[in-house]
PDB file of C-alpha atoms in Angstrom:
ATOM      1  CA  MET A1419     -47.185  60.738 -39.123  1.00  0.00           C
ATOM      2  CA  SER A1420     -48.194  57.785 -41.230  1.00  0.00           C
ATOM      3  CA  LEU A1421     -51.395  59.825 -41.954  1.00  0.00           C
ATOM      4  CA  THR A1422     -49.413  62.727 -43.512  1.00  0.00           C
ATOM      5  CA  ARG A1423     -47.187  60.522 -45.431  1.00  0.00           C
ATOM      6  CA  ALA A1424     -50.329  58.725 -46.863  1.00  0.00           C
ATOM      7  CA  ALA A1425     -52.022  62.249 -47.757  1.00  0.00           C
ATOM      8  CA  VAL A1426     -48.695  63.551 -49.408  1.00  0.00           C
ATOM      9  CA  LEU A1427     -48.906  60.060 -51.407  1.00  0.00           C
ATOM     10  CA  VAL A1428     -52.161  60.611 -52.460  1.00  0.00           C
ATOM     11  CA  ARG A1429     -51.576  64.200 -53.429  1.00  0.00           C
ATOM     12  CA  ARG A1430     -48.712  63.181 -55.331  1.00  0.00           C
ATOM     13  CA  LYS A1431     -50.600  60.659 -57.456  1.00  0.00           C
ATOM     14  CA  GLN A1432     -53.200  63.308 -58.111  1.00  0.00           C
ATOM     15  CA  LEU A1433     -51.058  65.692 -59.300  1.00  0.00           C
ATOM     16  CA  CYS A1434     -49.110  63.081 -61.547  1.00  0.00           C
ATOM     17  CA  SER A1435     -51.984  62.041 -63.129  1.00  0.00           C
ATOM     18  CA  SER A1436     -53.317  65.451 -63.956  1.00  0.00           C
ATOM     19  CA  THR A1437     -49.751  66.351 -65.426  1.00  0.00           C
ATOM     20  CA  THR A1438     -49.802  63.026 -67.746  1.00  0.00           C
ATOM     21  CA  ILE A1439     -52.729  64.367 -69.258  1.00  0.00           C
ATOM     22  CA  ILE A1440     -51.907  67.966 -69.509  1.00  0.00           C
ATOM     23  CA  GLN A1441     -48.741  66.794 -71.184  1.00  0.00           C
ATOM     24  CA  SER A1442     -50.622  64.356 -73.401  1.00  0.00           C
ATOM     25  CA  ARG A1443     -52.739  67.291 -74.526  1.00  0.00           C
ATOM     26  CA  PHE A1444     -49.757  69.559 -74.995  1.00  0.00           C
ATOM     27  CA  ALA A1445     -48.150  66.623 -76.993  1.00  0.00           C
ATOM     28  CA  SER A1446     -51.140  66.446 -79.216  1.00  0.00           C
ATOM     29  CA  ARG A1447     -51.587  69.908 -79.874  1.00  0.00           C
ATOM     30  CA  ASP A1448     -51.306  71.117 -83.741  1.00  0.00           C
ATOM     31  CA  SER A1449     -51.607  74.274 -85.073  1.00  0.00           C
ATOM     32  CA  HIS A1450     -54.758  74.717 -87.584  1.00  0.00           C
ATOM     33  CA  THR A1451     -54.133  77.320 -89.803  1.00  0.00           C
ATOM     34  CA  HIS A1452     -55.415  77.636 -93.237  1.00  0.00           C
ATOM     35  CA  GLY A1453     -52.693  79.507 -95.012  1.00  0.00           C
ATOM     36  CA  GLU A1454     -50.874  76.646 -96.248  1.00  0.00           C
ATOM     37  CA  HIS A1455     -54.082  75.415 -98.458  1.00  0.00           C
ATOM     38  CA  ASP A1456     -53.485  78.555-100.486  1.00  0.00           C
ATOM     39  CA  ALA A1457     -50.182  77.589-102.194  1.00  0.00           C
ATOM     40  CA  HIS A1458     -50.287  75.920-105.805  1.00  0.00           C
ATOM     41  CA  ASP A1459     -47.466  74.325-107.284  1.00  0.00           C
ATOM     42  CA  SER A1460     -47.331  74.430-111.060  1.00  0.00           C
ATOM     43  CA  ILE A1461     -45.294  71.662-112.940  1.00  0.00           C
ATOM     44  CA  GLU A1462     -42.871  73.303-115.303  1.00  0.00           C
ATOM     45  CA  ALA A1463     -43.477  73.271-118.586  1.00  0.00           C
ATOM     46  CA  GLY A1464     -41.016  72.248-121.401  1.00  0.00           C
ATOM     47  CA  PHE A1465     -38.133  69.880-122.491  1.00  0.00           C
ATOM     48  CA  SER A1466     -36.310  70.185-119.615  1.00  0.00           C
ATOM     49  CA  THR A1467     -38.278  68.163-117.250  1.00  0.00           C
ATOM     50  CA  PRO A1468     -37.126  64.651-116.009  1.00  0.00           C
ATOM     51  CA  PHE A1469     -39.332  62.792-118.365  1.00  0.00           C
ATOM     52  CA  TRP A1470     -37.788  64.036-121.433  1.00  0.00           C
ATOM     53  CA  ARG A1471     -34.271  64.320-120.274  1.00  0.00           C
ATOM     54  CA  ASN A1472     -34.805  60.244-119.561  1.00  0.00           C
ATOM     55  CA  THR A1473     -36.202  59.652-122.793  1.00  0.00           C
ATOM     56  CA  LEU A1474     -33.397  61.463-124.612  1.00  0.00           C
ATOM     57  CA  LEU A1475     -30.709  59.376-122.690  1.00  0.00           C
ATOM     58  CA  LEU A1476     -32.855  55.761-123.436  1.00  0.00           C
ATOM     59  CA  SER A1477     -32.907  56.764-127.147  1.00  0.00           C
ATOM     60  CA  LEU A1478     -29.194  57.669-126.917  1.00  0.00           C
ATOM     61  CA  ALA A1479     -28.552  54.210-125.424  1.00  0.00           C
ATOM     62  CA  ALA A1480     -30.610  52.704-127.857  1.00  0.00           C
ATOM     63  CA  VAL A1481     -28.627  54.045-130.917  1.00  0.00           C
ATOM     64  CA  ALA A1482     -25.241  53.449-129.158  1.00  0.00           C
ATOM     65  CA  PHE A1483     -26.275  49.689-128.552  1.00  0.00           C
ATOM     66  CA  TYR A1484     -27.218  49.156-132.344  1.00  0.00           C
ATOM     67  CA  LYS A1485     -24.396  50.962-133.512  1.00  0.00           C
ATOM     68  CA  TRP A1486     -21.486  48.689-131.325  1.00  0.00           C
ATOM     69  CA  ALA A1487     -23.890  45.533-131.304  1.00  0.00           C
ATOM     70  CA  PRO A1488     -22.116  42.409-132.458  1.00  0.00           C
ATOM     71  CA  ALA A1489     -23.471  41.120-136.357  1.00  0.00           C
ATOM     72  CA  PRO A1490     -25.461  37.981-135.748  1.00  0.00           C
ATOM     73  CA  ASP A1491     -22.669  35.745-136.750  1.00  0.00           C
ATOM     74  CA  GLU A1492     -19.842  36.750-134.490  1.00  0.00           C
ATOM     75  CA  ASP A1493     -19.860  36.652-130.740  1.00  0.00           C
ATOM     76  CA  VAL A1494     -20.414  38.970-128.235  1.00  0.00           C
ATOM     77  CA  TYR A1495     -17.218  40.793-127.087  1.00  0.00           C
ATOM     78  CA  LEU A1496     -17.482  39.634-123.383  1.00  0.00           C
ATOM     79  CA  THR A1497     -17.716  35.682-124.868  1.00  0.00           C
ATOM     80  CA  ARG A1498     -14.861  36.350-126.646  1.00  0.00           C
ATOM     81  CA  TRP A1499     -12.972  37.733-123.919  1.00  0.00           C
ATOM     82  CA  LEU A1500     -13.837  34.770-121.899  1.00  0.00           C
ATOM     83  CA  ALA A1501     -12.837  32.243-124.762  1.00  0.00           C
ATOM     84  CA  HIS A1502      -9.264  34.252-124.717  1.00  0.00           C
ATOM     85  CA  TYR A1503      -8.582  33.607-121.127  1.00  0.00           C
ATOM     86  CA  ALA A1504      -9.922  30.252-120.335  1.00  0.00           C
ATOM     87  CA  THR A1505      -8.052  26.914-120.389  1.00  0.00           C
ATOM     88  CA  PRO A1506      -8.082  24.860-123.619  1.00  0.00           C
ATOM     89  CA  ARG A1507     -10.065  21.900-123.613  1.00  0.00           C
ATOM     90  CA  GLU A1508      -7.238  19.959-124.293  1.00  0.00           C
ATOM     91  CA  ILE A1509      -5.284  20.884-120.945  1.00  0.00           C
ATOM     92  CA  LEU A1510      -8.209  20.115-119.136  1.00  0.00           C
ATOM     93  CA  ALA A1511      -8.451  16.367-120.161  1.00  0.00           C
ATOM     94  CA  GLU A1512      -5.028  15.909-119.957  1.00  0.00           C
ATOM     95  CA  LEU A1513      -5.432  17.087-115.974  1.00  0.00           C
ATOM     96  CA  ASN A1514      -8.316  15.267-115.839  1.00  0.00           C
ATOM     97  CA  GLU A1515      -6.928  12.216-116.884  1.00  0.00           C
ATOM     98  CA  LYS A1516      -4.097  12.439-114.710  1.00  0.00           C
ATOM     99  CA  HIS A1517      -6.428  12.852-111.649  1.00  0.00           C
ATOM    100  CA  LEU A1518      -8.341  10.178-112.662  1.00  0.00           C
ATOM    101  CA  LEU A1519      -4.855   7.847-112.421  1.00  0.00           C
ATOM    102  CA  GLN A1520      -4.021   9.421-109.091  1.00  0.00           C
ATOM    103  CA  SER A1521      -6.977   8.458-107.649  1.00  0.00           C
ATOM    104  CA  GLN A1522      -7.177   5.006-108.980  1.00  0.00           C
ATOM    105  CA  GLN A1523      -3.342   4.705-107.561  1.00  0.00           C
ATOM    106  CA  VAL A1524      -4.808   6.079-104.157  1.00  0.00           C
ATOM    107  CA  THR A1525      -7.765   3.727-104.179  1.00  0.00           C
ATOM    108  CA  ASP A1526      -5.036   0.621-104.713  1.00  0.00           C
ATOM    109  CA  TYR A1527      -3.147   1.683-101.835  1.00  0.00           C
ATOM    110  CA  THR A1528      -6.050   2.066 -99.599  1.00  0.00           C
ATOM    111  CA  THR A1529      -7.535  -1.106-100.858  1.00  0.00           C
ATOM    112  CA  LEU A1530      -3.973  -2.857-100.180  1.00  0.00           C
ATOM    113  CA  GLN A1531      -3.688  -1.159 -96.437  1.00  0.00           C
ATOM    114  CA  ALA A1532      -7.617  -2.579 -95.887  1.00  0.00           C
ATOM    115  CA  ARG A1533      -6.848  -6.135 -97.184  1.00  0.00           C
ATOM    116  CA  GLY A1534      -3.181  -6.714 -95.783  1.00  0.00           C
ATOM    117  CA  THR A1535      -2.963  -9.255 -92.741  1.00  0.00           C
ATOM    118  CA  ARG A1536       0.126  -9.924 -90.186  1.00  0.00           C
ATOM    119  CA  PRO A1537       1.772 -12.766 -91.232  1.00  0.00           C
ATOM    120  CA  GLY A1538       0.963 -16.312 -89.011  1.00  0.00           C
ATOM    121  CA  ILE A1539       3.015 -16.671 -86.184  1.00  0.00           C
ATOM    122  CA  ILE A1540       3.212 -20.183 -84.402  1.00  0.00           C
ATOM    123  CA  ARG A1541       3.418 -19.534 -80.573  1.00  0.00           C
ATOM    124  CA  TYR A1542       4.618 -21.705 -78.251  1.00  0.00           C
ATOM    125  CA  ARG A1543       2.465 -22.663 -74.866  1.00  0.00           C
ATOM    126  CA  TYR A1544       5.879 -22.983 -72.754  1.00  0.00           C
ATOM    127  CA  PRO A1545       8.744 -21.387 -75.142  1.00  0.00           C
ATOM    128  CA  GLN A1546      11.071 -22.183 -71.846  1.00  0.00           C
ATOM    129  CA  SER A1547      11.149 -25.820 -72.679  1.00  0.00           C
ATOM    130  CA  LEU A1548      13.473 -25.292 -75.511  1.00  0.00           C
ATOM    131  CA  GLU A1549      16.139 -24.072 -73.481  1.00  0.00           C
ATOM    132  CA  GLN A1550      15.909 -27.220 -70.604  1.00  0.00           C
ATOM    133  CA  ALA A1551      18.265 -29.182 -72.191  1.00  0.00           C
ATOM    134  CA  SER A1552      21.919 -28.933 -72.479  1.00  0.00           C
ATOM    135  CA  PRO A1553      23.326 -29.140 -75.716  1.00  0.00           C
ATOM    136  CA  HIS A1554      26.494 -31.193 -74.537  1.00  0.00           C
ATOM    137  CA  LEU A1555      24.295 -34.006 -73.461  1.00  0.00           C
ATOM    138  CA  GLN A1556      22.905 -34.866 -76.989  1.00  0.00           C
ATOM    139  CA  PRO A1557      23.732 -37.974 -78.479  1.00  0.00           C
ATOM    140  CA  VAL A1558      25.146 -38.374 -81.892  1.00  0.00           C
ATOM    141  CA  GLY A1559      23.029 -38.160 -84.477  1.00  0.00           C
ATOM    142  CA  ALA A1560      19.943 -37.053 -82.640  1.00  0.00           C
ATOM    143  CA  VAL A1561      20.000 -33.698 -83.490  1.00  0.00           C
ATOM    144  CA  PRO A1562      19.642 -32.766 -87.050  1.00  0.00           C
ATOM    145  CA  GLU A1563      21.993 -30.223 -88.978  1.00  0.00           C
ATOM    146  CA  VAL A1564      20.002 -26.505 -88.747  1.00  0.00           C
ATOM    147  CA  GLY A1565      22.522 -24.814 -90.674  1.00  0.00           C
ATOM    148  CA  LEU A1566      21.145 -25.103 -94.131  1.00  0.00           C
ATOM    149  CA  VAL A1567      17.391 -24.487 -93.166  1.00  0.00           C
ATOM    150  CA  VAL A1568      15.495 -21.736 -94.368  1.00  0.00           C
ATOM    151  CA  ALA A1569      12.397 -20.151 -93.068  1.00  0.00           C
ATOM    152  CA  ARG A1570       9.398 -20.258 -94.953  1.00  0.00           C
ATOM    153  CA  SER A1571       6.952 -17.809 -95.183  1.00  0.00           C
ATOM    154  CA  ASP A1572       2.629 -18.468 -95.413  1.00  0.00           C
TER     155      ASP A1572
END
């Protein structure tokens, strides 16, 4: 059985290789008739060719440009149109000055925030020592009057 199978595989391989050659030969085959060599194309003579049409259109465009082009002392239409819709210089100068002042104010606020420090606090090591004594056991005149004392800020 293995011999039969090997013979079939060899036979298929031979058929495939010959078919490929035949197919490639058919694919590259071309008709070489000499009938198309006798064709003669003549160029149409006259003023209706693309060259003369383009020449006429270019001439008309040059005449129209010369007629409607602005004089040397006036601006081009596009420049006048842009100047009409552009923002005047005075308004832009005011906006720039306002923006400068606002930027300076933001810078001042940022600097203030960056340089700011928390107020100094004196912390007692043992705050419970303040609560040890009884207020009733103080001798007369030993405790100063603290009602008029104002806290000082550093």
